[in-house]
PDB file of C-alpha atoms in Angstrom:
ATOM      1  CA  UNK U 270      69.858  67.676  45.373  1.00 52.00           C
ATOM      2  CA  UNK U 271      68.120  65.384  48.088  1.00 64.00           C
ATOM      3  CA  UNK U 272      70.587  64.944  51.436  1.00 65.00           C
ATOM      4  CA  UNK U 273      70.992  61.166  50.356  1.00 72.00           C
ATOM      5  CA  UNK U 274      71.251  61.173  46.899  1.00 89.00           C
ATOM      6  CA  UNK U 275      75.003  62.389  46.851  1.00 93.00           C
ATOM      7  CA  UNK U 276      76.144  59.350  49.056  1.00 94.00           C
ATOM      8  CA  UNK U 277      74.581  57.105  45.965  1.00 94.00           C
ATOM      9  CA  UNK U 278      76.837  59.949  43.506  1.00 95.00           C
ATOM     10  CA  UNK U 279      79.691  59.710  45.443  1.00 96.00           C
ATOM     11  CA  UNK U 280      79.766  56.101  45.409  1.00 96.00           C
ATOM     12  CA  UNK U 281      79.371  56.003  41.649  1.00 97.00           C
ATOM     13  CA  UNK U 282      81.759  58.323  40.503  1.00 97.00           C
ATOM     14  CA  UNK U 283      84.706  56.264  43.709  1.00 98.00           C
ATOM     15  CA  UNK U 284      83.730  52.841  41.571  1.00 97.00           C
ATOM     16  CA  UNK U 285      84.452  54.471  38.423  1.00 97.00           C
ATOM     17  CA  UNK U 286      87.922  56.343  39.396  1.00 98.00           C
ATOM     18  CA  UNK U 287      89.034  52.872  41.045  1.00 97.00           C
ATOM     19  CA  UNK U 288      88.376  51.125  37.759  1.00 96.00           C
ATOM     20  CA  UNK U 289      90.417  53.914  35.958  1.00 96.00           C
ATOM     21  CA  UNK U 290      93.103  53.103  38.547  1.00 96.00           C
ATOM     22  CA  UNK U 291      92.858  49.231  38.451  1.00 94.00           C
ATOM     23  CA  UNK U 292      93.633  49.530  34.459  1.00 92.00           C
ATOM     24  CA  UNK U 293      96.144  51.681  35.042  1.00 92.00           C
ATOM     25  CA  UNK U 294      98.101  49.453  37.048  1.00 90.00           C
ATOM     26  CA  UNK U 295      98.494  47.114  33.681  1.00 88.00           C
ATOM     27  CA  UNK U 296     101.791  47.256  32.417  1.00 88.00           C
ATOM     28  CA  UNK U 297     104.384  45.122  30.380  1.00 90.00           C
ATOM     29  CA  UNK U 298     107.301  44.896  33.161  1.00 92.00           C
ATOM     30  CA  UNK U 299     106.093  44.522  36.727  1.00 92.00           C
ATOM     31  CA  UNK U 300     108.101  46.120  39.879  1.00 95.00           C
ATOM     32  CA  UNK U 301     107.125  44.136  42.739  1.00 96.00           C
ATOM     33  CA  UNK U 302     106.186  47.791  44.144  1.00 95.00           C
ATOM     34  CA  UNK U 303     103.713  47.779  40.949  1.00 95.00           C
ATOM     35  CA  UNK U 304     102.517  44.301  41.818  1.00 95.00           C
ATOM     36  CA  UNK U 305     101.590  45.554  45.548  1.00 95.00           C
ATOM     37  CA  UNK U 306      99.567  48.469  44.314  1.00 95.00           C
ATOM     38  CA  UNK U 307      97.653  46.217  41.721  1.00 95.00           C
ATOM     39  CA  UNK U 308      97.250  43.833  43.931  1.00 95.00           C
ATOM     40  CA  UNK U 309      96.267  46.248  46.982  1.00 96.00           C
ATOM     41  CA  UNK U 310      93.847  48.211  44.140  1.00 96.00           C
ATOM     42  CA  UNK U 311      92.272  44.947  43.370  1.00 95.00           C
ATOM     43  CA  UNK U 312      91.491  43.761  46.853  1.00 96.00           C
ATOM     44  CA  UNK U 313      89.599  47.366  47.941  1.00 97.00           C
ATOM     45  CA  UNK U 314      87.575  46.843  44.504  1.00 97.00           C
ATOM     46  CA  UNK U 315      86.631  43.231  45.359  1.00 95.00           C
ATOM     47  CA  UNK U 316      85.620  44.604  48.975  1.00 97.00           C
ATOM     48  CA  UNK U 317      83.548  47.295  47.272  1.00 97.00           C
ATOM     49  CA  UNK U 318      81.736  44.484  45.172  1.00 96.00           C
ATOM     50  CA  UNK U 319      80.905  42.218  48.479  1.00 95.00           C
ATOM     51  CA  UNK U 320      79.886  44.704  50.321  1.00 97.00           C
ATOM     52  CA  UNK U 321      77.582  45.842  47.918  1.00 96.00           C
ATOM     53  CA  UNK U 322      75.958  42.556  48.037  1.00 94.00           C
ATOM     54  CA  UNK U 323      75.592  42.713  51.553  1.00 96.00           C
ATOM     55  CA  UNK U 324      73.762  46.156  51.607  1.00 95.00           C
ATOM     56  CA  UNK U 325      71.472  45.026  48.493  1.00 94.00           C
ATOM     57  CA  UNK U 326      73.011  47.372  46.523  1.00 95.00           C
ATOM     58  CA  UNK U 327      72.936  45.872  42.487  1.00 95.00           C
ATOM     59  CA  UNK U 328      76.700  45.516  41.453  1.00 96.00           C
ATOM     60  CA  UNK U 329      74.725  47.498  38.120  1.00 96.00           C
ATOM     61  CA  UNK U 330      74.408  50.671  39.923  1.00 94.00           C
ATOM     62  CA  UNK U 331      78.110  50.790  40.732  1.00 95.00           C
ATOM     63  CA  UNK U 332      79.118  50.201  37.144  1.00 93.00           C
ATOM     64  CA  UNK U 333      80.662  46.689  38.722  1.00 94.00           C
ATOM     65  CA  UNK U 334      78.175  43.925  37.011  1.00 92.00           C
ATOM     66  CA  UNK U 335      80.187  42.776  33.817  1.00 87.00           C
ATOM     67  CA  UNK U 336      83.052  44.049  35.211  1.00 87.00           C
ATOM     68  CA  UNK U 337      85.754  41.358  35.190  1.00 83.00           C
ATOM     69  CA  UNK U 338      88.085  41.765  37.953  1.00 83.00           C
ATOM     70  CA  UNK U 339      89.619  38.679  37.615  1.00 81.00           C
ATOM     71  CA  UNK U 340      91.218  39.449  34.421  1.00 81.00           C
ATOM     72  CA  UNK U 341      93.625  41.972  36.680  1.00 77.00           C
ATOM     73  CA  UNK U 342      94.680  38.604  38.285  1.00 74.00           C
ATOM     74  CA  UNK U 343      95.364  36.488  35.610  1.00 59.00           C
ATOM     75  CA  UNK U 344      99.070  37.893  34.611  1.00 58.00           C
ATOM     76  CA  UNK U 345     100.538  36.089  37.562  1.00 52.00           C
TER      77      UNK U 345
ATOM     78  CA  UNK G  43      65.516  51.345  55.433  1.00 53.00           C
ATOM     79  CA  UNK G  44      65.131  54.198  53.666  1.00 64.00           C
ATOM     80  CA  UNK G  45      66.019  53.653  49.912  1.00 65.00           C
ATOM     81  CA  UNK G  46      68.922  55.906  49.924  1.00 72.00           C
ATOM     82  CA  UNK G  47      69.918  55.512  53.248  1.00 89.00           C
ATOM     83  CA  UNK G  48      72.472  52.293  52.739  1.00 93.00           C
ATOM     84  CA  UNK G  49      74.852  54.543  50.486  1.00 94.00           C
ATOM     85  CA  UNK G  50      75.826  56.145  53.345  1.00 94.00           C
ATOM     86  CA  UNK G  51      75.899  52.972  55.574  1.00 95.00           C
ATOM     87  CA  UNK G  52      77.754  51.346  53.033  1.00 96.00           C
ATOM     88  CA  UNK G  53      80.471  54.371  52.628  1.00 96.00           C
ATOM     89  CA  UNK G  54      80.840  54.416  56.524  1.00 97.00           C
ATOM     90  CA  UNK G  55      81.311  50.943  56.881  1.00 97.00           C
ATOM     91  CA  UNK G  56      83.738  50.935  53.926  1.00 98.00           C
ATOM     92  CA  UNK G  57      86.080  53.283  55.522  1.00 97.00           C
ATOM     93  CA  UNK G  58      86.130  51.703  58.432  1.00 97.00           C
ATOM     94  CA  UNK G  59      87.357  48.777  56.478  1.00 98.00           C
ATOM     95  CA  UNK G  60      89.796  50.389  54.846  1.00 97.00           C
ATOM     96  CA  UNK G  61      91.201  52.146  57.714  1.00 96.00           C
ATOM     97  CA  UNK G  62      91.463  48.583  59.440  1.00 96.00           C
ATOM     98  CA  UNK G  63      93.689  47.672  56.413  1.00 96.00           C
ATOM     99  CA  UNK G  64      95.583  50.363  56.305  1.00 94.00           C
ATOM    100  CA  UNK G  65      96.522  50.255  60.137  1.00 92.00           C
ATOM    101  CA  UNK G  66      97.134  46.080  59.269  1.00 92.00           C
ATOM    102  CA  UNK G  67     100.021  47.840  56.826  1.00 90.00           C
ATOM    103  CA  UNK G  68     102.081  48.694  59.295  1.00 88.00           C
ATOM    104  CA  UNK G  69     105.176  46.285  59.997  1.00 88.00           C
ATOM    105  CA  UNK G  70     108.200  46.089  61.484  1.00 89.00           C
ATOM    106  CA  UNK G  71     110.044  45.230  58.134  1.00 92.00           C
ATOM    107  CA  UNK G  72     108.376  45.535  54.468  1.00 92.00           C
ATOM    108  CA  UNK G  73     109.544  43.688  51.199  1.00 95.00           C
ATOM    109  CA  UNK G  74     108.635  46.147  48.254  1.00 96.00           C
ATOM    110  CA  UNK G  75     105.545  44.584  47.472  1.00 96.00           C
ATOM    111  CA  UNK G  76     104.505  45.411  51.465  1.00 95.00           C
ATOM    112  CA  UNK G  77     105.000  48.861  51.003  1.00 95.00           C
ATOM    113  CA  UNK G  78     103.405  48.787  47.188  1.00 95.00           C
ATOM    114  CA  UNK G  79     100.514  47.323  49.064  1.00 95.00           C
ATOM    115  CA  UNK G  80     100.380  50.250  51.827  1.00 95.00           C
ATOM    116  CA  UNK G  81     100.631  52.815  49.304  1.00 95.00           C
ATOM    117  CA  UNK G  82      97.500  51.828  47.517  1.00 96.00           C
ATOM    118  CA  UNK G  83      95.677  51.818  50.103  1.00 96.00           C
ATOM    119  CA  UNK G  84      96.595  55.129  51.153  1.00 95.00           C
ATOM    120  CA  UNK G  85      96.423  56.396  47.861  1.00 96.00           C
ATOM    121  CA  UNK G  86      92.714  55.354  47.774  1.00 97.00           C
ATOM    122  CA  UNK G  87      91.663  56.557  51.096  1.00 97.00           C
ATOM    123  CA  UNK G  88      92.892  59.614  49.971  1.00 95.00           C
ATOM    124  CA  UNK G  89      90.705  59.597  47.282  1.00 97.00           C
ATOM    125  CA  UNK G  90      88.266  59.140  49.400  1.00 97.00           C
ATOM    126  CA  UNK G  91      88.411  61.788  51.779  1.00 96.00           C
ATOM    127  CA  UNK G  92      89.374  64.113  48.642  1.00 95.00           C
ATOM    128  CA  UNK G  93      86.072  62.984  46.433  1.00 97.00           C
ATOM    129  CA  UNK G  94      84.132  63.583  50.201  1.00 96.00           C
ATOM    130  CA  UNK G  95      85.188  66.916  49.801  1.00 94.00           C
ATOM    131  CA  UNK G  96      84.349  67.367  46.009  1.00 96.00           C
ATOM    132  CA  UNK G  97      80.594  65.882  46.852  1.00 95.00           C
ATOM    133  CA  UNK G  98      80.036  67.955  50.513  1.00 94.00           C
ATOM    134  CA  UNK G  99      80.316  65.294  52.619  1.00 95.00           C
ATOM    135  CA  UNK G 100      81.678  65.936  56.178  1.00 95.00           C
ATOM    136  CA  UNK G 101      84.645  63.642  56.906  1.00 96.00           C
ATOM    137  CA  UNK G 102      83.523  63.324  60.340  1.00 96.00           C
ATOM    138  CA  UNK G 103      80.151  61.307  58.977  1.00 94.00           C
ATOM    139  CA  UNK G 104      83.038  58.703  57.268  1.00 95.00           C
ATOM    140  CA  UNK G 105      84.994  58.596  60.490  1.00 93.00           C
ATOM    141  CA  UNK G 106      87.788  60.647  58.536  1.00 94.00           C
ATOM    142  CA  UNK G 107      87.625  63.811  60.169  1.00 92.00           C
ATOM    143  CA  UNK G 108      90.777  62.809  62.761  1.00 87.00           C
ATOM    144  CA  UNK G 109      92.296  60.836  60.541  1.00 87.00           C
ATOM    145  CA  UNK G 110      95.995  61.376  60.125  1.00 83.00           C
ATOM    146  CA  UNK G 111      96.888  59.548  56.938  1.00 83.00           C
ATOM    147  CA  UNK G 112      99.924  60.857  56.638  1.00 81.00           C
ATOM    148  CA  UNK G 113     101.667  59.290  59.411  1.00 81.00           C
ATOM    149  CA  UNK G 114     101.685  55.942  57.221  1.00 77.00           C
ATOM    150  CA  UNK G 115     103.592  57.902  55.277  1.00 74.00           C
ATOM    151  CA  UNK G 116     106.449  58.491  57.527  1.00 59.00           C
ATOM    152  CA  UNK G 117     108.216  55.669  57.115  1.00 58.00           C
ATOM    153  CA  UNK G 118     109.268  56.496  53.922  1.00 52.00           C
TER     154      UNK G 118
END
């Protein structure tokens, strides 16, 4: 595998388990413990996405284009 | 730039971010969502350093290699 590659991998396969965790954090009763970690999972995936912008990297290769975070928000 | 260069600008410069919110955790009193909030974030820089691990990259190249996560733990 090419040196670089795995950074591009590695960032792929972090999007996709933060996702995982983001939906996870849906539930029917809210703790305000639960409501920290949403929140706190939903602020480092919204970082991920602007940063990506600011390297040029497509929100596509991440698995983050159609990918509505907002709708994590919207329960409040 | 090389093509596949920015991943790994992008992952160092991520850490660093998260390891500025992380230390910006740390307060003299927490409510429940506070420490909800803190425990995300450690929960996903573990994943990080974890997934660095899984893929063969040195935590010293994401600044993780001294990093004591734990102690924002200790409060507990």
């Amino acid at each position: 595998m090419m040196e670089n590659v795995k950074y591009k991998l590695y960032l792929q396969d972090l999007v996709a388990i933060l996702k995982e965790r983001l939906e996870g954090t849906m539930k029917e009763e809210y703790s305000e413990f639960d409501l920290g970690m949403q929140m706190e999972c939903y602020n480092i995936l919204d970082i991920i996405k602007q940063q990506a912008e600011a390297f040029n990297i497509p929100l596509a290769e991440l698995g983050l284009e159609h990918y509505d975070l907002e709708k994590f928000m919207k329960r409040r």
